[in-house]
mmCIF file of C-alpha atoms in Angstrom:
data_model
loop_
_atom_site.group_PDB
_atom_site.id
_atom_site.type_symbol
_atom_site.label_atom_id
_atom_site.label_comp_id
_atom_site.label_asym_id
_atom_site.label_seq_id
_atom_site.Cartn_x
_atom_site.Cartn_y
_atom_site.Cartn_z
ATOM 1 C CA MET A 270 -32.214 -153.261 134.026
ATOM 2 C CA SER A 271 -30.914 -149.953 132.705
ATOM 3 C CA VAL A 272 -27.418 -148.658 132.098
ATOM 4 C CA TYR A 273 -26.169 -145.093 132.473
ATOM 5 C CA ILE A 274 -22.704 -144.290 131.144
ATOM 6 C CA HIS A 275 -21.217 -140.997 132.255
ATOM 7 C CA ILE A 276 -18.987 -139.395 129.647
ATOM 8 C CA PRO A 277 -17.243 -136.342 131.137
ATOM 9 C CA PHE A 278 -16.401 -134.741 127.805
ATOM 10 C CA CYS A 279 -18.614 -131.724 128.292
ATOM 11 C CA GLN A 280 -16.503 -128.720 127.259
ATOM 12 C CA ASN A 281 -17.549 -126.962 130.468
ATOM 13 C CA ILE A 282 -15.023 -125.882 133.057
ATOM 14 C CA CYS A 283 -16.324 -126.734 136.516
ATOM 15 C CA SER A 284 -15.254 -128.780 139.509
ATOM 16 C CA TYR A 285 -17.688 -131.664 139.152
ATOM 17 C CA CYS A 286 -14.774 -133.861 138.131
ATOM 18 C CA ASP A 287 -11.180 -133.205 137.114
ATOM 19 C CA PHE A 288 -11.451 -134.372 133.530
ATOM 20 C CA CYS A 289 -13.835 -132.350 131.382
ATOM 21 C CA LYS A 290 -11.251 -129.795 130.326
ATOM 22 C CA PHE A 291 -8.943 -132.546 129.092
ATOM 23 C CA TYR A 292 -11.386 -134.183 126.690
ATOM 24 C CA TYR A 293 -9.299 -133.014 123.725
ATOM 25 C CA ASN A 294 -6.216 -134.918 124.948
ATOM 26 C CA GLU A 295 -6.313 -138.085 122.844
ATOM 27 C CA LYS A 296 -4.189 -140.141 125.232
ATOM 28 C CA TRP A 297 -6.329 -139.171 128.219
ATOM 29 C CA VAL A 298 -9.497 -140.108 126.354
ATOM 30 C CA ASP A 299 -8.056 -143.455 125.239
ATOM 31 C CA ASN A 300 -7.011 -144.233 128.801
ATOM 32 C CA TYR A 301 -10.475 -143.310 130.026
ATOM 33 C CA LEU A 302 -12.185 -145.588 127.510
ATOM 34 C CA SER A 303 -9.881 -148.453 128.507
ATOM 35 C CA ALA A 304 -10.785 -147.932 132.169
ATOM 36 C CA LEU A 305 -14.483 -147.731 131.287
ATOM 37 C CA GLU A 306 -14.276 -151.075 129.482
ATOM 38 C CA LYS A 307 -12.572 -152.661 132.496
ATOM 39 C CA GLU A 308 -15.194 -151.279 134.885
ATOM 40 C CA ILE A 309 -18.063 -152.643 132.796
ATOM 41 C CA LYS A 310 -16.439 -156.070 132.505
ATOM 42 C CA SER A 311 -15.729 -156.113 136.252
ATOM 43 C CA ASN A 312 -19.137 -155.003 137.541
ATOM 44 C CA TYR A 313 -21.816 -155.868 134.983
ATOM 45 C CA LYS A 314 -23.537 -159.124 136.003
ATOM 46 C CA GLY A 315 -25.143 -160.013 132.684
ATOM 47 C CA GLU A 316 -28.746 -158.903 133.307
ATOM 48 C CA VAL A 317 -30.929 -158.118 130.300
ATOM 49 C CA VAL A 318 -30.595 -154.405 129.577
ATOM 50 C CA GLU A 319 -33.703 -152.465 128.551
ATOM 51 C CA THR A 320 -32.287 -148.935 128.247
ATOM 52 C CA ILE A 321 -28.863 -147.399 127.726
ATOM 53 C CA TYR A 322 -28.147 -143.709 128.222
ATOM 54 C CA ILE A 323 -24.767 -142.208 127.348
ATOM 55 C CA GLY A 324 -24.396 -138.628 128.458
ATOM 56 C CA GLY A 325 -23.911 -136.429 131.400
ATOM 57 C CA GLY A 326 -21.354 -134.802 129.147
ATOM 58 C CA THR A 327 -21.233 -134.797 125.365
ATOM 59 C CA PRO A 328 -19.893 -138.104 124.008
ATOM 60 C CA THR A 329 -20.149 -136.889 120.414
ATOM 61 C CA VAL A 330 -17.251 -134.459 120.953
ATOM 62 C CA LEU A 331 -15.014 -137.527 120.661
ATOM 63 C CA ASN A 332 -13.290 -138.110 117.348
ATOM 64 C CA ILE A 333 -14.852 -140.721 115.102
ATOM 65 C CA ASN A 334 -12.540 -143.562 116.182
ATOM 66 C CA GLN A 335 -12.984 -142.868 119.876
ATOM 67 C CA LEU A 336 -16.753 -142.560 119.493
ATOM 68 C CA GLU A 337 -16.876 -145.935 117.755
ATOM 69 C CA ARG A 338 -14.751 -147.423 120.509
ATOM 70 C CA LEU A 339 -17.215 -146.081 123.096
ATOM 71 C CA LEU A 340 -20.227 -147.421 121.208
ATOM 72 C CA LYS A 341 -18.614 -150.846 120.830
ATOM 73 C CA LEU A 342 -18.552 -151.104 124.616
ATOM 74 C CA THR A 343 -22.343 -151.361 124.606
ATOM 75 C CA ASN A 344 -21.969 -154.742 122.884
ATOM 76 C CA LEU A 345 -20.817 -156.031 126.272
ATOM 77 C CA PHE A 346 -24.425 -155.781 127.491
ATOM 78 C CA ASN A 347 -27.101 -158.419 127.084
ATOM 79 C CA LYS A 348 -29.614 -156.419 125.066
ATOM 80 C CA ASN A 349 -32.130 -156.802 122.294
ATOM 81 C CA LYS A 350 -34.555 -154.057 121.307
ATOM 82 C CA ILE A 351 -33.898 -151.204 123.696
ATOM 83 C CA GLU A 352 -34.195 -147.456 124.111
ATOM 84 C CA PHE A 353 -30.647 -146.274 123.433
ATOM 85 C CA THR A 354 -30.035 -142.566 124.031
ATOM 86 C CA VAL A 355 -26.939 -140.477 123.347
ATOM 87 C CA GLU A 356 -26.547 -136.801 124.266
ATOM 88 C CA THR A 357 -25.152 -134.402 121.685
ATOM 89 C CA ASN A 358 -24.690 -130.756 120.846
ATOM 90 C CA ILE A 359 -25.767 -129.193 117.558
ATOM 91 C CA ASP A 360 -22.445 -129.707 115.782
ATOM 92 C CA LEU A 361 -23.120 -133.408 115.130
ATOM 93 C CA SER A 362 -21.644 -134.521 111.804
ATOM 94 C CA LEU A 363 -23.314 -136.844 109.315
ATOM 95 C CA GLU A 364 -20.436 -139.304 109.756
ATOM 96 C CA LYS A 365 -21.091 -139.524 113.494
ATOM 97 C CA ILE A 366 -24.859 -139.765 112.984
ATOM 98 C CA LYS A 367 -24.341 -142.785 110.728
ATOM 99 C CA LEU A 368 -22.056 -144.311 113.342
ATOM 100 C CA LEU A 369 -24.667 -143.865 116.076
ATOM 101 C CA ASN A 370 -27.242 -145.481 113.811
ATOM 102 C CA LYS A 371 -24.882 -148.402 113.085
ATOM 103 C CA TYR A 372 -24.565 -149.229 116.782
ATOM 104 C CA GLY A 373 -28.275 -149.137 117.525
ATOM 105 C CA VAL A 374 -28.661 -145.660 118.998
ATOM 106 C CA ASN A 375 -32.295 -144.738 118.387
ATOM 107 C CA ARG A 376 -32.815 -141.711 120.623
ATOM 108 C CA ILE A 377 -30.857 -138.460 120.487
ATOM 109 C CA SER A 378 -30.981 -135.811 123.203
ATOM 110 C CA ILE A 379 -29.877 -132.467 121.798
ATOM 111 C CA GLY A 380 -28.636 -129.576 123.911
ATOM 112 C CA VAL A 381 -30.340 -126.773 122.023
ATOM 113 C CA GLN A 382 -30.827 -124.733 125.244
ATOM 114 C CA THR A 383 -31.787 -121.521 123.377
ATOM 115 C CA VAL A 384 -31.580 -119.988 119.923
ATOM 116 C CA ASN A 385 -31.354 -116.408 121.148
ATOM 117 C CA PRO A 386 -27.900 -115.155 120.020
ATOM 118 C CA LYS A 387 -27.461 -113.119 123.202
ATOM 119 C CA TYR A 388 -28.020 -116.084 125.500
ATOM 120 C CA LEU A 389 -26.146 -118.514 123.275
ATOM 121 C CA LYS A 390 -23.096 -116.333 123.810
ATOM 122 C CA PHE A 391 -23.801 -116.258 127.552
ATOM 123 C CA LEU A 392 -23.934 -120.080 127.599
ATOM 124 C CA ASN A 393 -20.809 -120.367 125.449
ATOM 125 C CA ARG A 394 -22.710 -121.830 122.479
ATOM 126 C CA ASN A 395 -22.411 -120.785 118.865
ATOM 127 C CA HIS A 396 -25.153 -122.554 116.901
ATOM 128 C CA THR A 397 -27.920 -120.864 114.922
ATOM 129 C CA LYS A 398 -31.573 -121.638 114.273
ATOM 130 C CA GLU A 399 -30.601 -122.947 110.865
ATOM 131 C CA ASP A 400 -28.077 -125.330 112.421
ATOM 132 C CA VAL A 401 -30.751 -126.733 114.719
ATOM 133 C CA VAL A 402 -33.309 -127.164 111.934
ATOM 134 C CA ASN A 403 -30.786 -128.880 109.680
ATOM 135 C CA LEU A 404 -29.750 -131.356 112.384
ATOM 136 C CA ILE A 405 -33.344 -132.135 113.379
ATOM 137 C CA ASN A 406 -34.368 -132.739 109.763
ATOM 138 C CA LEU A 407 -31.403 -135.027 109.190
ATOM 139 C CA LEU A 408 -32.119 -137.061 112.321
ATOM 140 C CA LYS A 409 -35.794 -137.375 111.406
ATOM 141 C CA LYS A 410 -34.886 -138.786 107.997
ATOM 142 C CA LEU A 411 -32.994 -141.557 109.804
ATOM 143 C CA ASP A 412 -35.950 -142.195 112.169
ATOM 144 C CA PHE A 413 -34.248 -141.130 115.381
ATOM 145 C CA ASN A 414 -36.463 -140.378 118.372
ATOM 146 C CA ILE A 415 -35.488 -136.825 119.376
ATOM 147 C CA ASN A 416 -35.410 -134.939 122.645
ATOM 148 C CA VAL A 417 -34.583 -131.235 122.769
ATOM 149 C CA ASP A 418 -33.287 -129.551 125.925
ATOM 150 C CA LEU A 419 -34.395 -125.995 126.682
ATOM 151 C CA ILE A 420 -32.797 -123.812 129.346
ATOM 152 C CA TYR A 421 -34.842 -120.913 130.674
ATOM 153 C CA ALA A 422 -34.522 -118.327 133.440
ATOM 154 C CA ILE A 423 -31.213 -117.203 132.000
ATOM 155 C CA PRO A 424 -30.140 -113.957 133.723
ATOM 156 C CA GLY A 425 -31.619 -111.061 131.748
ATOM 157 C CA GLU A 426 -34.102 -113.226 129.847
ATOM 158 C CA THR A 427 -37.657 -111.920 129.437
ATOM 159 C CA LEU A 428 -40.942 -113.767 129.054
ATOM 160 C CA GLU A 429 -41.098 -112.582 125.460
ATOM 161 C CA GLU A 430 -37.685 -114.039 124.699
ATOM 162 C CA LEU A 431 -38.604 -117.349 126.308
ATOM 163 C CA ASN A 432 -41.822 -117.376 124.275
ATOM 164 C CA GLU A 433 -39.765 -117.019 121.090
ATOM 165 C CA ASP A 434 -37.574 -119.975 122.071
ATOM 166 C CA LEU A 435 -40.670 -122.061 122.808
ATOM 167 C CA ASP A 436 -42.270 -121.182 119.493
ATOM 168 C CA PHE A 437 -39.113 -122.251 117.708
ATOM 169 C CA ILE A 438 -38.858 -125.542 119.584
ATOM 170 C CA LEU A 439 -42.517 -126.293 118.918
ATOM 171 C CA SER A 440 -41.897 -125.683 115.218
ATOM 172 C CA LEU A 441 -39.356 -128.533 115.272
ATOM 173 C CA ASP A 442 -42.143 -131.025 116.083
ATOM 174 C CA VAL A 443 -39.934 -133.336 118.161
ATOM 175 C CA ASN A 444 -41.205 -136.157 120.355
ATOM 176 C CA HIS A 445 -39.791 -134.986 123.655
ATOM 177 C CA ILE A 446 -38.872 -131.664 125.275
ATOM 178 C CA SER A 447 -36.946 -131.217 128.532
ATOM 179 C CA THR A 448 -37.008 -127.805 130.205
ATOM 180 C CA TYR A 449 -34.603 -126.708 132.917
ATOM 181 C CA SER A 450 -34.497 -123.503 134.905
ATOM 182 C CA LEU A 451 -30.909 -122.269 134.948
ATOM 183 C CA ILE A 452 -29.571 -122.547 138.478
ATOM 184 C CA ILE A 453 -26.177 -121.002 139.139
ATOM 185 C CA GLU A 454 -24.398 -123.792 141.005
ATOM 186 C CA PRO A 455 -21.284 -123.333 143.175
ATOM 187 C CA HIS A 456 -17.970 -124.129 141.504
ATOM 188 C CA THR A 457 -19.256 -123.359 137.995
ATOM 189 C CA LYS A 458 -17.846 -120.602 135.823
ATOM 190 C CA LEU A 459 -21.052 -118.552 136.142
ATOM 191 C CA TYR A 460 -20.871 -118.759 139.927
ATOM 192 C CA ILE A 461 -17.209 -117.755 139.915
ATOM 193 C CA ASP A 462 -18.133 -114.795 137.679
ATOM 194 C CA ASN A 463 -20.738 -113.689 140.288
ATOM 195 C CA VAL A 464 -23.720 -114.271 138.001
ATOM 196 C CA SER A 465 -26.994 -114.347 139.973
ATOM 197 C CA ASN A 466 -30.157 -116.370 139.479
ATOM 198 C CA ILE A 467 -33.174 -114.488 138.163
ATOM 199 C CA ASP A 468 -36.029 -113.300 140.345
ATOM 200 C CA GLU A 469 -38.151 -116.178 141.702
ATOM 201 C CA ASP A 470 -41.415 -114.546 140.621
ATOM 202 C CA LEU A 471 -40.182 -114.270 137.030
ATOM 203 C CA ASP A 472 -38.950 -117.856 137.148
ATOM 204 C CA TYR A 473 -42.457 -118.939 138.179
ATOM 205 C CA GLU A 474 -44.070 -116.934 135.373
ATOM 206 C CA MET A 475 -41.694 -118.635 132.936
ATOM 207 C CA TYR A 476 -42.636 -122.050 134.298
ATOM 208 C CA LYS A 477 -46.335 -121.268 133.790
ATOM 209 C CA LEU A 478 -45.646 -120.056 130.255
ATOM 210 C CA ILE A 479 -43.841 -123.313 129.423
ATOM 211 C CA ASN A 480 -46.757 -125.396 130.720
ATOM 212 C CA LYS A 481 -49.215 -123.377 128.654
ATOM 213 C CA LYS A 482 -47.157 -123.475 125.464
ATOM 214 C CA LEU A 483 -46.514 -127.212 125.745
ATOM 215 C CA GLU A 484 -50.061 -128.153 126.703
ATOM 216 C CA ASN A 485 -50.378 -130.500 123.720
ATOM 217 C CA TYR A 486 -47.532 -132.586 125.084
ATOM 218 C CA HIS A 487 -47.878 -134.984 128.016
ATOM 219 C CA HIS A 488 -46.340 -133.228 131.010
ATOM 220 C CA TYR A 489 -45.285 -136.442 132.729
ATOM 221 C CA GLU A 490 -42.492 -135.221 135.026
ATOM 222 C CA ILE A 491 -41.709 -131.828 136.522
ATOM 223 C CA SER A 492 -39.261 -130.872 133.763
ATOM 224 C CA ASN A 493 -40.302 -133.195 130.943
ATOM 225 C CA PHE A 494 -42.914 -133.190 128.186
ATOM 226 C CA ALA A 495 -43.546 -135.895 125.600
ATOM 227 C CA LYS A 496 -45.829 -136.868 122.793
ATOM 228 C CA LYS A 497 -47.959 -139.894 123.623
ATOM 229 C CA ASN A 498 -45.831 -143.030 124.112
ATOM 230 C CA TYR A 499 -42.566 -141.095 123.790
ATOM 231 C CA GLU A 500 -41.837 -140.602 127.484
ATOM 232 C CA SER A 501 -38.193 -141.359 128.306
ATOM 233 C CA LYS A 502 -38.079 -144.992 129.423
ATOM 234 C CA HIS A 503 -34.629 -144.513 130.875
ATOM 235 C CA ASN A 504 -35.513 -141.522 133.023
ATOM 236 C CA LEU A 505 -38.650 -143.279 134.255
ATOM 237 C CA VAL A 506 -36.339 -145.921 135.706
ATOM 238 C CA TYR A 507 -34.944 -143.222 138.027
ATOM 239 C CA TRP A 508 -38.326 -141.781 138.954
ATOM 240 C CA ASN A 509 -39.819 -145.229 139.557
ATOM 241 C CA ASN A 510 -36.952 -146.008 141.947
ATOM 242 C CA LEU A 511 -35.786 -149.001 139.896
ATOM 243 C CA ASN A 512 -32.320 -150.493 139.538
ATOM 244 C CA TYR A 513 -29.720 -149.175 137.118
ATOM 245 C CA TYR A 514 -25.997 -149.448 136.568
ATOM 246 C CA GLY A 515 -23.840 -146.346 136.518
ATOM 247 C CA PHE A 516 -20.517 -146.651 134.728
ATOM 248 C CA GLY A 517 -17.805 -144.059 134.228
ATOM 249 C CA LEU A 518 -16.065 -141.240 136.040
ATOM 250 C CA GLY A 519 -18.505 -139.583 138.465
ATOM 251 C CA ALA A 520 -21.376 -141.936 137.571
ATOM 252 C CA SER A 521 -24.014 -143.047 140.076
ATOM 253 C CA GLY A 522 -25.936 -146.298 140.213
ATOM 254 C CA TYR A 523 -28.545 -148.160 142.247
ATOM 255 C CA ILE A 524 -28.386 -151.958 142.473
ATOM 256 C CA ASP A 525 -30.087 -154.228 145.036
ATOM 257 C CA ASN A 526 -30.782 -151.405 147.505
ATOM 258 C CA ILE A 527 -27.212 -150.117 147.242
ATOM 259 C CA ARG A 528 -26.657 -146.593 145.940
ATOM 260 C CA TYR A 529 -23.130 -145.857 144.843
ATOM 261 C CA ASP A 530 -21.092 -143.028 143.389
ATOM 262 C CA ASN A 531 -17.963 -143.459 141.334
ATOM 263 C CA THR A 532 -14.803 -141.472 141.914
ATOM 264 C CA ARG A 533 -14.450 -138.070 140.271
ATOM 265 C CA SER A 534 -10.681 -138.439 140.145
ATOM 266 C CA TYR A 535 -9.342 -139.301 136.707
ATOM 267 C CA ASN A 536 -6.167 -140.858 138.119
ATOM 268 C CA ASN A 537 -8.084 -143.057 140.539
ATOM 269 C CA TYR A 538 -10.491 -144.133 137.844
ATOM 270 C CA ILE A 539 -7.920 -145.196 135.255
ATOM 271 C CA ASN A 540 -6.084 -147.106 137.999
ATOM 272 C CA GLY A 541 -9.170 -149.192 138.691
ATOM 273 C CA LYS A 542 -10.304 -147.389 141.840
ATOM 274 C CA TYR A 543 -13.786 -146.793 140.424
ATOM 275 C CA LEU A 544 -15.837 -146.473 143.577
ATOM 276 C CA LEU A 545 -16.021 -143.321 145.686
ATOM 277 C CA GLU A 546 -18.696 -144.456 148.117
ATOM 278 C CA LYS A 547 -21.631 -146.804 148.458
ATOM 279 C CA HIS A 548 -24.485 -147.077 150.896
ATOM 280 C CA GLU A 549 -26.938 -149.899 151.519
ATOM 281 C CA LEU A 550 -30.393 -148.440 152.087
ATOM 282 C CA ASP A 551 -32.670 -149.668 154.827
ATOM 283 C CA LEU A 552 -36.429 -149.896 154.275
ATOM 284 C CA ASN A 553 -37.055 -146.349 155.506
ATOM 285 C CA GLU A 554 -34.515 -144.957 153.029
ATOM 286 C CA VAL A 555 -35.900 -147.011 150.141
ATOM 287 C CA ILE A 556 -39.423 -145.766 150.806
ATOM 288 C CA SER A 557 -38.165 -142.215 151.291
ATOM 289 C CA ASN A 558 -36.612 -142.381 147.826
ATOM 290 C CA GLU A 559 -39.809 -143.876 146.450
ATOM 291 C CA PHE A 560 -41.636 -140.691 147.458
ATOM 292 C CA ILE A 561 -38.919 -138.189 146.565
ATOM 293 C CA LEU A 562 -38.467 -139.659 143.090
ATOM 294 C CA GLY A 563 -41.992 -140.861 142.384
ATOM 295 C CA LEU A 564 -43.685 -137.589 143.267
ATOM 296 C CA ARG A 565 -41.607 -135.857 140.574
ATOM 297 C CA LYS A 566 -43.945 -137.572 138.129
ATOM 298 C CA ILE A 567 -47.014 -135.477 137.424
ATOM 299 C CA ASP A 568 -49.212 -138.576 137.784
ATOM 300 C CA GLY A 569 -47.448 -139.501 141.003
ATOM 301 C CA ILE A 570 -47.162 -142.914 142.665
ATOM 302 C CA ASP A 571 -49.466 -145.817 141.913
ATOM 303 C CA VAL A 572 -51.070 -146.752 145.239
ATOM 304 C CA ASN A 573 -51.503 -150.451 144.428
ATOM 305 C CA ASN A 574 -47.944 -150.796 143.180
ATOM 306 C CA PHE A 575 -46.693 -149.162 146.359
ATOM 307 C CA TYR A 576 -48.624 -151.675 148.471
ATOM 308 C CA ASN A 577 -47.382 -154.603 146.391
ATOM 309 C CA LYS A 578 -43.765 -153.453 146.782
ATOM 310 C CA TYR A 579 -43.812 -152.669 150.508
ATOM 311 C CA ASN A 580 -46.987 -154.237 151.958
ATOM 312 C CA ILE A 581 -47.825 -150.813 153.376
ATOM 313 C CA ASP A 582 -50.972 -148.738 152.885
ATOM 314 C CA ILE A 583 -49.603 -145.465 151.549
ATOM 315 C CA THR A 584 -52.306 -143.479 153.373
ATOM 316 C CA SER A 585 -51.204 -144.898 156.735
ATOM 317 C CA ILE A 586 -47.927 -142.971 156.599
ATOM 318 C CA GLY A 587 -48.056 -139.917 158.858
ATOM 319 C CA VAL A 588 -46.506 -137.355 156.529
ATOM 320 C CA VAL A 589 -48.801 -138.495 153.708
ATOM 321 C CA LYS A 590 -51.847 -138.031 155.960
ATOM 322 C CA GLN A 591 -50.702 -134.530 156.858
ATOM 323 C CA LEU A 592 -49.967 -133.442 153.278
ATOM 324 C CA LEU A 593 -53.309 -134.822 152.107
ATOM 325 C CA LYS A 594 -55.029 -132.870 154.878
ATOM 326 C CA GLU A 595 -53.205 -129.730 153.734
ATOM 327 C CA LYS A 596 -54.219 -130.518 150.123
ATOM 328 C CA GLN A 597 -50.594 -130.409 149.027
ATOM 329 C CA LEU A 598 -51.057 -134.004 147.896
ATOM 330 C CA ILE A 599 -54.029 -135.496 146.052
ATOM 331 C CA LEU A 600 -55.156 -139.127 146.260
ATOM 332 C CA THR A 601 -57.046 -141.160 143.667
ATOM 333 C CA ASP A 602 -55.643 -144.488 142.506
ATOM 334 C CA LYS A 603 -52.380 -142.544 142.599
ATOM 335 C CA LEU A 604 -50.793 -140.223 145.095
ATOM 336 C CA LYS A 605 -49.557 -137.029 143.466
ATOM 337 C CA ILE A 606 -48.659 -133.439 144.158
ATOM 338 C CA ASN A 607 -51.527 -130.988 143.820
ATOM 339 C CA PRO A 608 -50.947 -129.219 140.466
ATOM 340 C CA LYS A 609 -51.091 -125.894 142.319
ATOM 341 C CA TYR A 610 -47.887 -126.848 144.135
ATOM 342 C CA ILE A 611 -45.856 -128.508 141.360
ATOM 343 C CA TYR A 612 -43.652 -125.444 140.910
ATOM 344 C CA ILE A 613 -42.644 -125.564 144.583
ATOM 345 C CA SER A 614 -42.521 -129.356 144.696
ATOM 346 C CA ASN A 615 -39.179 -129.379 146.503
ATOM 347 C CA THR A 616 -40.823 -127.857 149.563
ATOM 348 C CA ILE A 617 -43.116 -130.887 149.596
ATOM 349 C CA LEU A 618 -40.489 -133.498 148.790
ATOM 350 C CA VAL A 619 -38.250 -132.444 151.693
ATOM 351 C CA ASN A 620 -40.940 -133.782 154.017
ATOM 352 C CA PHE A 621 -39.931 -137.277 152.945
ATOM 353 C CA ILE A 622 -36.240 -136.944 153.813
ATOM 354 C CA ASP A 623 -35.299 -139.170 156.784
ATOM 355 C CA LEU A 624 -38.738 -140.767 156.674
ATOM 356 C CA LYS A 625 -39.538 -143.177 159.494
ATOM 357 C CA ILE A 626 -42.149 -145.873 158.868
#
């Protein structure tokens, strides 16, 4: 079992939930942490936990006492040796690093995004290369497993500028790199400011450049690269369509074929009205998700595992037959997307929406 804890202290003004802009209000944060503790105690059933991921926001923006209070909540889980990830920005203090270490956090995901001053300003960030290097070196001394996030396809960005960011990130010699094309989503500040996505052809050239530059890493999922044996165990839970708890404002979870989303209303959440909606999946929906999530992995879906889970020959499914015929999918002992089509994988994955077996 895995646990995801959503912490909406992200310093970004958007309409995903109604709380991020209030993270600096100490009373609001304390109330949120109290509600989070109550939700965990109410809904966690005591299963052995193998991974914990705290993020989807930036929990380390909390003051030291609040951060410790958050970390103490993880003692409610039945856990032993686990992968325990916390998201952070560059301005992570030594005091907070020691606190993370004290509570068993062993993996840090850092929102570097870029080190180009022009695009840092665009993304409302203010760190420097030196800040990044200093934090990475400090975390390495304490034996943290490190992921670095890179954002590319920033409006105005060139291939040369992306190449410089990649060279810098490679120089850090971290175990894991996540790369995300910047998509201007509705209701975000960039969308409101009428910022447009970059040209699709340039986006594709950037994606190819990333694959080439990171060729010594294992490209194990569309957006993720890892050194051998450093793939994110927590994220693989999602892509392998396994169960996980989601706790916190706006969190999502998947337990016993039920997918659920928590409320995005702060007032509802602190008053114990955690759930926004839930849906019990039938077999068709479960298998649909198996394809949509599993085919995000570069190595795809293990054919034998699929049969053992569903007692269905994967090649007997009509849409699979068709996509194999069109060479959009490839079949060995695993079913995977043809590498030629990885960049446009969404056009393949949509074929598995509303699947009927």
